[in-house]
Amino acid sequence: MANGVAPIRILPLSFMAFESGRSRLIHVLHLEDDPRDAELVQRKLKSEGLSSNIVWVDGKNAFEAALGREAFDLILCDYNLPDYDGMSALARAREQQPEVPVIVISGQLGEEEAVECLKAGATDYVLKHRLQRLGAAVTRALREAQARQQLRQAEQALRESEARFRQLAEQSSDGFWFYGVTPERALYVSPGVERMWGLPAQRLYEEPALRLASLHPEDRRRVAAAYAAWVVGQAPGFDPEYRVVRPDGSLCWVQDTGALMRDGAGDTVRASGIARDITQRKQHEEKIARLSRMQAVLSGINSAIVRLHERPALFQEACRIAVEHGNFRLAWIGLVAPTPAKIEFVAWAGAEGGYLDEVKRALQSGGTLGAGEQALRTKQIVVANDLATDPQVIYKEAALARGFRSVVALPLLLGSKAVGVFVLFAAEPGVFDAEELKLLEELAGDISFALEYIEKAHTVNHLAYYDVLTGLPNRTLFHDRLHQALRQTESQPELAGLLFIDLDRFKAVNDTLGH
């Protein structure tokens, strides 16, 4: 058969497989360039009492075409062929049908080559002059393949079982609690309550009041009053949202929905409820609120950029908007200064409380500006999302004392040069995420654009009213100031005087000495 010609099917031989205790016809791909050796292999398989459907190919193209066209149960592969070698054929078989066992058959296969074949993924190897072990090798390979398949099926079943278990666990993630009313005692708390409160159930059984005592101080009195009124029938229901402070200091938002059990006299004997962890929902709501506030800051500052054309007014308005619309605790802007302090605070708003004076004194004594200085140096936004734990934060005690918990420093650029920094302090840690930083980056870009616009406007104004060569006021500015003086005399009883000085032969000076 010429290489690349459609493979020859030889039916049937006797090839036994082991699948659920029953024999079946095995689909075999046999790569062998010598028809006589192929026939010997086929006869040997037949003599072993096995049943098979063999696709015989004699070269590379036909072999690879067969691999891509149909699935096989076993691959028999000659090691030496005119246009192919056993290692390449083995590699292609492992690539195309990685789960199918491959047995290498060779007339001359050394020990080192055999080891390399096994390392490359061959199931076994058989020498052509020792075909008597072919049947055993095939049977063992098929059994191992079947065992691997059963193991994969078991692993898949286990994964599916674990997935169903996880789904059920997620569906049962709510916390269930039952409390006796008189006296107050914990009758049952589920693992969900333990997770949300961060406390073992035993402690809640031993200390029934701990369930309410673990609430955030700002929520505790409100929830306790609502619970007390509900238990005695003064409130129609119990459905509050509150924060639980876990022993590690983390917060868990909980939505609690209660139901009462009464005795024959109508007195409440037991209160029960379902506590649901709504932390993610609350975080999402807070994130939306923060992004909405940032959008308001961005919009407000863009409006100020349109209205205001002087740096001081723009800077002050930007700080005010950041505090009032963005809910930042402090906002300040500093410009690079050629002084030992390195920066000049030009505008601020919010709970400053002497913080900038402390920083200014430290800078004058040779201190650094921390995040602000880093933003100026790198021309990149610098974030510290937890001032209490970030080791790079300086003036930490002063910041924490004023309720600052996170900070972001935005470099203000004029062309490619950092000329200032816009620093924002927030009262909560971890507020500057990727989406908020994207808006802040846009905000810094807008202010930088405004600075460039103001700079260009000042340049144009200077060119319009001052001589380029000497820097002295020109005729246009003279006319402007003269008209202003004349208009002032119209509204006020004042006189305006004009002094004209003429220099004779001044043209000769220009001609001889230059302008």
Coordinates of C-alpha atoms in Angstrom, one line a residue:
M1 CA 0.0 0.0 0.0
A2 CA 1.4 3.4 -0.9
N3 CA 1.9 5.9 1.8
G4 CA -1.2 8.2 2.2
V5 CA -3.6 5.7 0.6
A6 CA -6.8 5.0 2.6
P7 CA -6.0 2.4 5.3
I8 CA -6.9 -1.3 4.9
R9 CA -9.5 -2.7 7.3
I10 CA -9.0 -6.4 8.3
L11 CA -12.1 -8.1 9.9
P12 CA -12.4 -9.9 12.1
L13 CA -9.6 -11.0 14.3
S14 CA -10.0 -12.2 17.8
F15 CA -9.3 -9.4 20.2
M16 CA -10.7 -9.5 23.8
A17 CA -11.5 -6.3 25.7
F18 CA -12.7 -6.0 29.3
E19 CA -15.7 -3.7 29.6
S20 CA -18.3 -4.4 32.3
G21 CA -17.3 -8.1 32.1
R22 CA -18.3 -8.5 28.4
S23 CA -16.1 -8.8 25.3
R24 CA -16.5 -6.4 22.5
L25 CA -14.8 -5.6 19.1
I26 CA -11.7 -3.5 19.7
H27 CA -10.8 -0.8 17.2
V28 CA -7.0 -0.9 16.6
L29 CA -4.7 1.4 14.6
H30 CA -1.6 -0.5 13.4
L31 CA 1.4 1.5 11.9
E32 CA 3.7 -0.9 10.0
D33 CA 5.4 -0.4 6.7
D34 CA 6.1 -4.1 6.0
P35 CA 3.0 -6.1 5.1
R36 CA 4.5 -9.3 6.2
D37 CA 5.2 -8.0 9.7
A38 CA 1.7 -6.6 9.8
E39 CA 0.3 -10.0 8.9
L40 CA 2.4 -11.7 11.6
V41 CA 1.1 -9.3 14.2
Q42 CA -2.5 -9.9 13.1
R43 CA -2.1 -13.7 13.2
K44 CA -0.6 -13.5 16.6
L45 CA -3.5 -11.5 17.9
K46 CA -5.9 -14.0 16.3
S47 CA -4.1 -16.9 18.0
E48 CA -4.6 -15.2 21.4
G49 CA -8.4 -15.5 20.9
L50 CA -9.1 -11.8 20.7
S51 CA -11.6 -10.0 18.6
S52 CA -10.6 -6.8 16.7
N53 CA -11.2 -4.3 13.9
I54 CA -7.7 -3.3 12.7
V55 CA -7.0 -0.3 10.5
W56 CA -3.5 -0.9 9.0
V57 CA -1.5 2.1 7.7
D58 CA 2.1 2.0 6.4
G59 CA 3.3 5.6 6.6
K60 CA 3.1 9.0 8.3
N61 CA 0.4 10.6 6.2
A62 CA -2.0 7.7 6.5
F63 CA -1.3 7.3 10.2
E64 CA -1.9 11.0 11.1
A65 CA -5.0 11.0 8.9
A66 CA -6.4 8.0 10.7
L67 CA -5.7 9.6 14.1
G68 CA -7.6 12.7 13.1
R69 CA -10.5 10.9 11.5
E70 CA -11.6 8.3 14.1
A71 CA -11.1 7.2 17.7
F72 CA -9.2 4.0 18.5
D73 CA -9.0 1.7 21.5
L74 CA -5.4 0.7 20.9
I75 CA -2.5 1.8 18.8
L76 CA 0.3 -0.5 17.6
C77 CA 3.3 1.4 16.3
D78 CA 6.4 0.2 14.5
Y79 CA 9.5 2.0 15.8
N80 CA 11.5 2.2 12.5
L81 CA 9.8 3.4 9.2
P82 CA 11.3 4.9 6.1
D83 CA 9.5 8.3 6.4
Y84 CA 8.7 8.2 10.1
D85 CA 10.1 7.1 13.5
G86 CA 8.4 5.6 16.5
M87 CA 9.0 8.6 18.8
S88 CA 7.4 11.0 16.4
A89 CA 4.4 8.6 15.9
L90 CA 4.1 8.2 19.6
A91 CA 4.2 12.0 20.2
R92 CA 1.5 12.5 17.6
A93 CA -0.7 9.7 19.1
R94 CA -0.3 11.2 22.6
E95 CA -1.3 14.6 21.1
Q96 CA -4.3 13.4 19.1
Q97 CA -5.7 10.7 21.3
P98 CA -3.9 11.0 24.7
E99 CA -6.0 8.4 26.5
V100 CA -5.4 5.5 24.1
P101 CA -2.7 3.0 25.0
V102 CA 0.2 2.7 22.6
I103 CA 2.4 -0.4 22.2
V104 CA 5.7 0.0 20.3
I105 CA 6.7 -3.0 18.2
S106 CA 10.2 -3.1 16.8
G107 CA 12.6 -5.6 15.4
Q108 CA 15.6 -3.8 16.9
L109 CA 14.9 -1.8 20.0
G110 CA 17.7 -1.2 22.5
E111 CA 17.1 -0.9 26.3
E112 CA 17.8 2.9 26.3
E113 CA 15.4 3.4 23.4
A114 CA 12.7 1.3 25.1
V115 CA 13.1 3.4 28.3
E116 CA 12.8 6.6 26.2
C117 CA 9.6 5.3 24.6
L118 CA 8.1 4.5 28.0
K119 CA 9.1 8.0 29.3
A120 CA 7.4 9.5 26.2
G121 CA 4.1 7.8 27.0
A122 CA 4.2 4.3 25.5
T123 CA 2.2 1.8 27.5
D124 CA 4.6 -1.1 26.6
Y125 CA 7.0 -2.3 23.9
V126 CA 7.3 -5.7 22.2
L127 CA 10.1 -7.1 20.0
K128 CA 9.1 -8.6 16.7
H129 CA 11.0 -11.8 17.3
R130 CA 9.2 -12.2 20.7
L131 CA 5.6 -11.7 19.6
Q132 CA 4.5 -14.4 22.1
R133 CA 4.1 -11.6 24.8
L134 CA 2.0 -9.4 22.5
G135 CA -1.3 -10.8 23.7
A136 CA -0.5 -10.3 27.3
A137 CA 0.8 -6.8 26.7
V138 CA -2.4 -5.8 24.8
T139 CA -4.6 -7.3 27.4
R140 CA -2.8 -5.5 30.2
A141 CA -2.8 -2.2 28.3
L142 CA -6.6 -2.5 27.7
R143 CA -7.2 -3.3 31.3
E144 CA -5.1 -0.4 32.5
A145 CA -6.9 1.9 30.0
Q146 CA -10.3 0.7 31.3
A147 CA -9.1 1.2 34.9
R148 CA -8.1 4.7 34.0
Q149 CA -11.4 5.4 32.4
Q150 CA -13.3 4.1 35.4
L151 CA -11.1 6.2 37.6
R152 CA -11.9 9.3 35.5
Q153 CA -15.6 8.5 35.6
A154 CA -15.3 8.1 39.4
E155 CA -13.5 11.4 39.7
Q156 CA -16.1 13.1 37.5
A157 CA -18.9 11.6 39.6
L158 CA -17.1 12.9 42.7
R159 CA -16.7 16.4 41.2
E160 CA -20.4 16.4 40.3
S161 CA -21.2 15.3 43.8
E162 CA -19.0 18.0 45.3
A163 CA -20.6 20.5 43.0
R164 CA -24.1 19.5 44.2
F165 CA -22.9 19.6 47.8
R166 CA -21.5 23.1 47.3
Q167 CA -24.7 24.2 45.7
L168 CA -26.8 22.9 48.6
A169 CA -24.3 24.5 51.1
E170 CA -24.7 27.8 49.3
Q171 CA -28.4 27.5 49.4
S172 CA -28.3 26.9 53.1
S173 CA -25.9 29.7 53.9
D174 CA -28.5 31.7 55.8
G175 CA -28.3 31.5 59.6
F176 CA -31.2 30.1 61.6
W177 CA -31.7 31.0 65.2
F178 CA -34.3 30.1 67.9
Y179 CA -34.4 32.0 71.2
G180 CA -36.5 31.5 74.3
V181 CA -38.0 34.7 75.5
T182 CA -38.7 34.1 79.2
P183 CA -36.0 33.6 80.3
E184 CA -33.9 34.7 77.3
R185 CA -31.8 31.8 76.1
A186 CA -30.4 30.4 72.9
L187 CA -32.3 27.3 71.8
Y188 CA -30.5 26.8 68.5
V189 CA -28.1 28.6 66.2
S190 CA -27.1 27.2 62.8
P191 CA -23.6 27.2 61.3
G192 CA -24.6 30.2 59.2
V193 CA -25.0 32.2 62.4
E194 CA -21.6 31.1 63.5
R195 CA -20.0 32.2 60.2
M196 CA -21.7 35.6 60.3
W197 CA -21.0 36.3 63.9
G198 CA -17.5 34.8 63.8
L199 CA -18.4 33.0 67.1
P200 CA -18.8 29.3 68.0
A201 CA -22.3 28.3 68.7
Q202 CA -21.4 27.2 72.3
R203 CA -20.6 30.8 73.2
L204 CA -24.0 32.0 71.9
Y205 CA -25.6 29.2 73.9
E206 CA -23.7 30.2 77.1
E207 CA -24.2 34.0 76.5
P208 CA -27.6 34.6 74.9
A209 CA -27.1 38.4 75.0
L210 CA -23.9 38.1 72.9
R211 CA -26.0 38.0 69.7
L212 CA -27.1 41.6 70.2
A213 CA -23.9 42.7 72.0
S214 CA -21.9 41.8 68.9
L215 CA -23.7 44.4 66.8
H216 CA -22.0 47.6 65.7
P217 CA -22.3 50.4 68.4
E218 CA -24.2 52.6 65.9
D219 CA -26.8 49.8 65.3
R220 CA -27.0 48.1 68.6
R221 CA -29.5 50.4 70.4
R222 CA -31.8 50.6 67.4
V223 CA -31.9 46.8 66.9
A224 CA -32.3 46.0 70.6
A225 CA -35.2 48.4 70.9
A226 CA -36.9 47.0 67.7
Y227 CA -36.4 43.4 69.1
A228 CA -37.8 44.3 72.5
A229 CA -40.9 46.0 71.0
W230 CA -41.5 43.1 68.6
V231 CA -41.3 40.4 71.3
V232 CA -43.9 42.2 73.5
G233 CA -46.2 42.8 70.6
Q234 CA -45.6 46.6 70.3
A235 CA -44.2 46.2 66.8
P236 CA -45.8 44.2 63.9
G237 CA -42.6 42.6 62.8
F238 CA -38.8 42.3 63.1
D239 CA -36.9 42.9 59.9
P240 CA -33.8 45.1 60.6
E241 CA -30.5 45.5 58.7
Y242 CA -27.4 45.8 60.9
R243 CA -23.7 45.3 61.1
V244 CA -22.1 42.5 63.2
V245 CA -18.6 43.2 64.5
R246 CA -16.7 39.9 64.5
P247 CA -14.0 39.2 67.0
D248 CA -11.3 39.9 64.4
G249 CA -12.8 43.4 63.8
S250 CA -14.3 42.7 60.4
L251 CA -17.9 43.7 59.6
C252 CA -20.7 41.5 58.4
W253 CA -23.9 43.1 57.2
V254 CA -27.0 41.1 58.2
Q255 CA -30.7 41.2 57.3
D256 CA -32.7 39.6 60.0
T257 CA -36.3 38.4 59.6
G258 CA -38.1 37.1 62.7
A259 CA -41.2 35.2 63.6
L260 CA -42.8 34.6 67.1
M261 CA -44.4 31.6 68.7
R262 CA -47.1 32.2 71.3
D263 CA -48.7 30.0 73.9
G264 CA -52.4 29.5 74.4
A265 CA -52.7 32.7 76.4
G266 CA -51.2 34.7 73.6
D267 CA -47.8 35.2 75.4
T268 CA -44.6 35.0 73.3
V269 CA -42.6 31.9 74.3
R270 CA -40.1 31.8 71.5
A271 CA -38.6 34.0 68.8
S272 CA -37.0 32.6 65.7
G273 CA -35.5 34.1 62.6
I274 CA -33.4 33.8 59.5
A275 CA -30.3 35.9 59.3
R276 CA -29.0 36.6 55.8
D277 CA -25.5 37.8 55.0
I278 CA -26.0 40.9 52.8
T279 CA -22.4 42.2 53.1
Q280 CA -21.8 41.9 49.3
R281 CA -25.0 43.7 48.5
K282 CA -24.1 46.5 50.9
Q283 CA -20.6 46.7 49.5
H284 CA -22.1 46.9 46.1
E285 CA -24.5 49.7 47.1
E286 CA -21.7 51.5 48.8
K287 CA -19.5 51.1 45.7
I288 CA -22.3 52.5 43.5
A289 CA -22.7 55.4 45.9
R290 CA -19.0 56.1 45.9
L291 CA -18.9 56.0 42.1
S292 CA -21.9 58.3 41.9
R293 CA -20.2 60.7 44.2
M294 CA -17.0 60.6 42.1
Q295 CA -19.1 61.2 39.0
A296 CA -20.6 64.3 40.8
V297 CA -17.1 65.5 41.7
L298 CA -15.9 65.0 38.1
S299 CA -18.9 66.9 36.8
G300 CA -18.6 69.7 39.3
I301 CA -14.9 70.2 38.7
N302 CA -15.4 70.2 34.9
S303 CA -18.1 72.8 35.4
A304 CA -15.6 74.9 37.5
I305 CA -13.0 74.5 34.8
V306 CA -15.4 76.1 32.3
R307 CA -16.3 79.0 34.7
L308 CA -12.9 79.7 36.4
H309 CA -9.8 80.8 34.6
E310 CA -7.5 81.5 37.5
R311 CA -5.5 78.9 39.3
P312 CA -6.3 79.9 42.9
A313 CA -10.1 80.0 42.3
L314 CA -10.0 76.7 40.4
F315 CA -7.9 74.9 43.0
Q316 CA -10.1 76.1 45.9
E317 CA -13.3 75.1 44.1
A318 CA -11.9 71.7 43.2
C319 CA -11.1 71.0 46.9
R320 CA -14.6 72.2 48.0
I321 CA -16.3 70.0 45.5
A322 CA -14.3 66.9 46.4
V323 CA -15.3 67.3 50.1
E324 CA -18.9 68.4 49.6
H325 CA -19.9 66.2 46.6
G326 CA -17.3 63.3 47.0
N327 CA -17.7 62.9 50.7
F328 CA -13.9 63.1 51.2
R329 CA -12.7 64.0 54.6
L330 CA -9.9 66.3 53.4
A331 CA -8.8 67.5 50.0
W332 CA -5.8 69.7 49.4
I333 CA -3.7 70.9 46.4
G334 CA 0.0 71.7 46.6
L335 CA 2.3 73.2 43.9
V336 CA 6.0 72.5 43.5
A337 CA 8.0 75.2 45.2
P338 CA 11.7 76.0 45.0
T339 CA 12.0 76.0 48.8
P340 CA 13.2 73.5 51.4
A341 CA 9.6 72.6 52.0
K342 CA 9.5 71.3 48.3
I343 CA 5.7 72.1 48.0
E344 CA 3.4 75.0 48.7
F345 CA -0.2 74.2 50.0
V346 CA -2.4 76.5 47.8
A347 CA -5.9 75.2 48.5
W348 CA -7.7 72.8 50.9
A349 CA -11.2 72.0 52.2
G350 CA -12.6 69.6 54.8
A351 CA -11.5 68.4 58.3
E352 CA -8.0 69.9 58.0
G353 CA -7.7 70.6 61.8
G354 CA -4.1 71.7 61.7
Y355 CA -2.9 68.7 59.8
L356 CA -1.3 70.7 57.0
D357 CA 0.5 72.9 59.5
E358 CA 2.0 69.7 61.0
V359 CA 3.1 68.5 57.6
K360 CA 4.4 71.9 56.6
R361 CA 6.6 72.0 59.7
A362 CA 7.9 68.6 59.0
L363 CA 8.7 69.5 55.4
Q364 CA 10.6 72.6 56.5
S365 CA 12.6 70.4 58.8
G366 CA 13.6 68.1 55.9
G367 CA 10.8 65.6 56.0
T368 CA 9.1 64.1 53.0
L369 CA 5.6 64.4 51.7
G370 CA 5.0 60.6 51.4
A371 CA 2.3 59.7 48.8
G372 CA 2.2 63.3 47.4
E373 CA 5.9 63.4 46.8
Q374 CA 5.9 60.0 45.3
A375 CA 3.1 61.0 42.9
L376 CA 5.1 64.1 41.9
R377 CA 8.3 62.0 41.3
T378 CA 6.6 59.1 39.4
K379 CA 3.9 61.2 37.7
Q380 CA 1.5 58.3 38.6
I381 CA -1.4 58.0 41.0
V382 CA -0.3 56.8 44.4
V383 CA -2.8 55.0 46.7
A384 CA -2.7 53.9 50.3
N385 CA -6.0 52.1 51.0
D386 CA -5.3 51.5 54.7
L387 CA -3.3 54.2 56.5
A388 CA -3.2 52.2 59.7
T389 CA -1.3 49.2 58.2
D390 CA 0.5 50.7 55.2
P391 CA 4.2 50.9 56.2
Q392 CA 4.9 53.6 53.6
V393 CA 2.5 56.1 55.1
I394 CA 4.1 59.0 57.0
Y395 CA 2.5 61.3 59.5
K396 CA 0.3 58.3 60.3
E397 CA -0.6 59.3 63.8
A398 CA -1.7 62.8 62.8
A399 CA -3.8 61.4 59.9
L400 CA -5.5 58.7 62.0
A401 CA -6.2 61.2 64.8
R402 CA -8.3 63.2 62.3
G403 CA -10.2 60.2 61.0
F404 CA -8.3 59.7 57.8
R405 CA -8.2 56.0 56.8
S406 CA -7.1 56.0 53.1
V407 CA -5.5 58.5 50.8
V408 CA -4.9 59.0 47.1
A409 CA -2.4 61.4 45.5
L410 CA -3.1 62.6 42.0
P411 CA -0.2 64.3 40.1
L412 CA -1.1 67.5 38.2
L413 CA 0.9 67.8 35.0
L414 CA 1.7 70.7 32.8
G415 CA 2.9 69.1 29.6
S416 CA 5.3 66.4 30.7
K417 CA 6.2 68.1 34.0
A418 CA 4.6 67.5 37.3
V419 CA 3.7 70.9 38.8
G420 CA 1.4 69.9 41.6
V421 CA -0.5 67.3 43.4
F422 CA -4.2 66.8 44.4
V423 CA -4.5 64.7 47.6
L424 CA -7.8 63.2 48.8
F425 CA -8.3 61.6 52.2
A426 CA -11.3 59.3 52.9
A427 CA -12.8 58.3 56.2
E428 CA -13.0 54.6 55.3
P429 CA -10.2 52.1 54.3
G430 CA -10.2 50.3 51.0
V431 CA -12.4 52.8 49.1
F432 CA -10.0 53.4 46.1
D433 CA -10.7 50.4 43.8
A434 CA -9.9 50.1 40.1
E435 CA -13.1 51.8 38.9
E436 CA -12.8 54.8 41.3
L437 CA -9.1 55.2 40.4
K438 CA -10.1 55.3 36.7
L439 CA -12.4 58.3 37.5
L440 CA -9.7 59.9 39.6
E441 CA -7.3 59.5 36.8
E442 CA -9.8 61.3 34.5
L443 CA -10.2 64.0 37.1
A444 CA -6.4 64.6 37.4
G445 CA -6.3 64.7 33.6
D446 CA -9.1 67.3 33.4
I447 CA -7.4 69.6 36.0
S448 CA -4.0 69.2 34.2
F449 CA -5.8 70.2 31.0
A450 CA -7.2 73.3 32.7
L451 CA -3.8 74.2 34.0
E452 CA -2.4 74.0 30.5
Y453 CA -5.3 76.1 29.2
I454 CA -4.8 78.7 31.9
E455 CA -1.0 78.8 31.2
K456 CA -1.6 79.2 27.5
A457 CA -4.2 81.9 28.1
H458 CA -1.8 83.9 30.3
T459 CA 0.9 83.5 27.6
V460 CA -1.5 84.8 24.9
N461 CA -2.5 87.7 27.2
H462 CA 1.1 88.6 27.9
L463 CA 1.9 88.6 24.2
A464 CA -1.1 90.8 23.5
Y465 CA -0.2 93.5 26.0
Y466 CA 3.6 93.4 26.3
D467 CA 6.5 93.8 23.9
V468 CA 8.1 90.5 23.0
L469 CA 11.6 91.9 22.9
T470 CA 11.7 94.2 26.0
G471 CA 8.9 92.8 28.1
L472 CA 7.5 96.3 28.5
P473 CA 3.8 97.3 28.1
N474 CA 2.9 97.9 24.5
R475 CA 0.5 100.4 22.8
T476 CA -2.5 98.1 23.2
L477 CA -2.1 98.0 27.0
F478 CA -1.6 101.8 27.1
H479 CA -4.9 102.3 25.2
D480 CA -6.6 99.8 27.6
R481 CA -5.4 101.6 30.7
L482 CA -6.2 105.0 29.2
H483 CA -9.8 104.0 28.5
Q484 CA -10.2 102.6 32.0
A485 CA -8.9 105.9 33.5
L486 CA -11.3 108.0 31.3
R487 CA -14.3 105.8 32.2
Q488 CA -13.5 106.2 35.9
T489 CA -13.6 110.0 35.6
E490 CA -17.1 109.7 34.2
S491 CA -18.5 108.0 37.3
Q492 CA -16.3 109.7 39.9
P493 CA -15.3 113.4 40.4
E494 CA -11.7 112.9 39.6
L495 CA -9.3 114.2 36.9
A496 CA -7.1 112.0 34.7
G497 CA -3.7 113.2 33.5
L498 CA -1.6 112.0 30.6
L499 CA 2.1 112.6 30.5
F500 CA 3.8 112.3 27.0
I501 CA 7.5 111.9 26.8
D502 CA 9.3 112.2 23.4
L503 CA 12.9 111.3 22.8
D504 CA 14.5 113.1 20.0
R505 CA 16.6 111.2 17.5
F506 CA 15.7 107.9 19.1
K507 CA 15.6 106.2 15.7
A508 CA 19.3 106.9 15.4
V509 CA 19.9 105.0 18.7
N510 CA 18.0 102.0 17.3
D511 CA 19.8 102.2 14.0
T512 CA 23.3 102.3 15.6
L513 CA 22.9 100.3 18.7
G514 CA 20.0 98.0 17.8
H515 CA 16.5 97.6 19.2

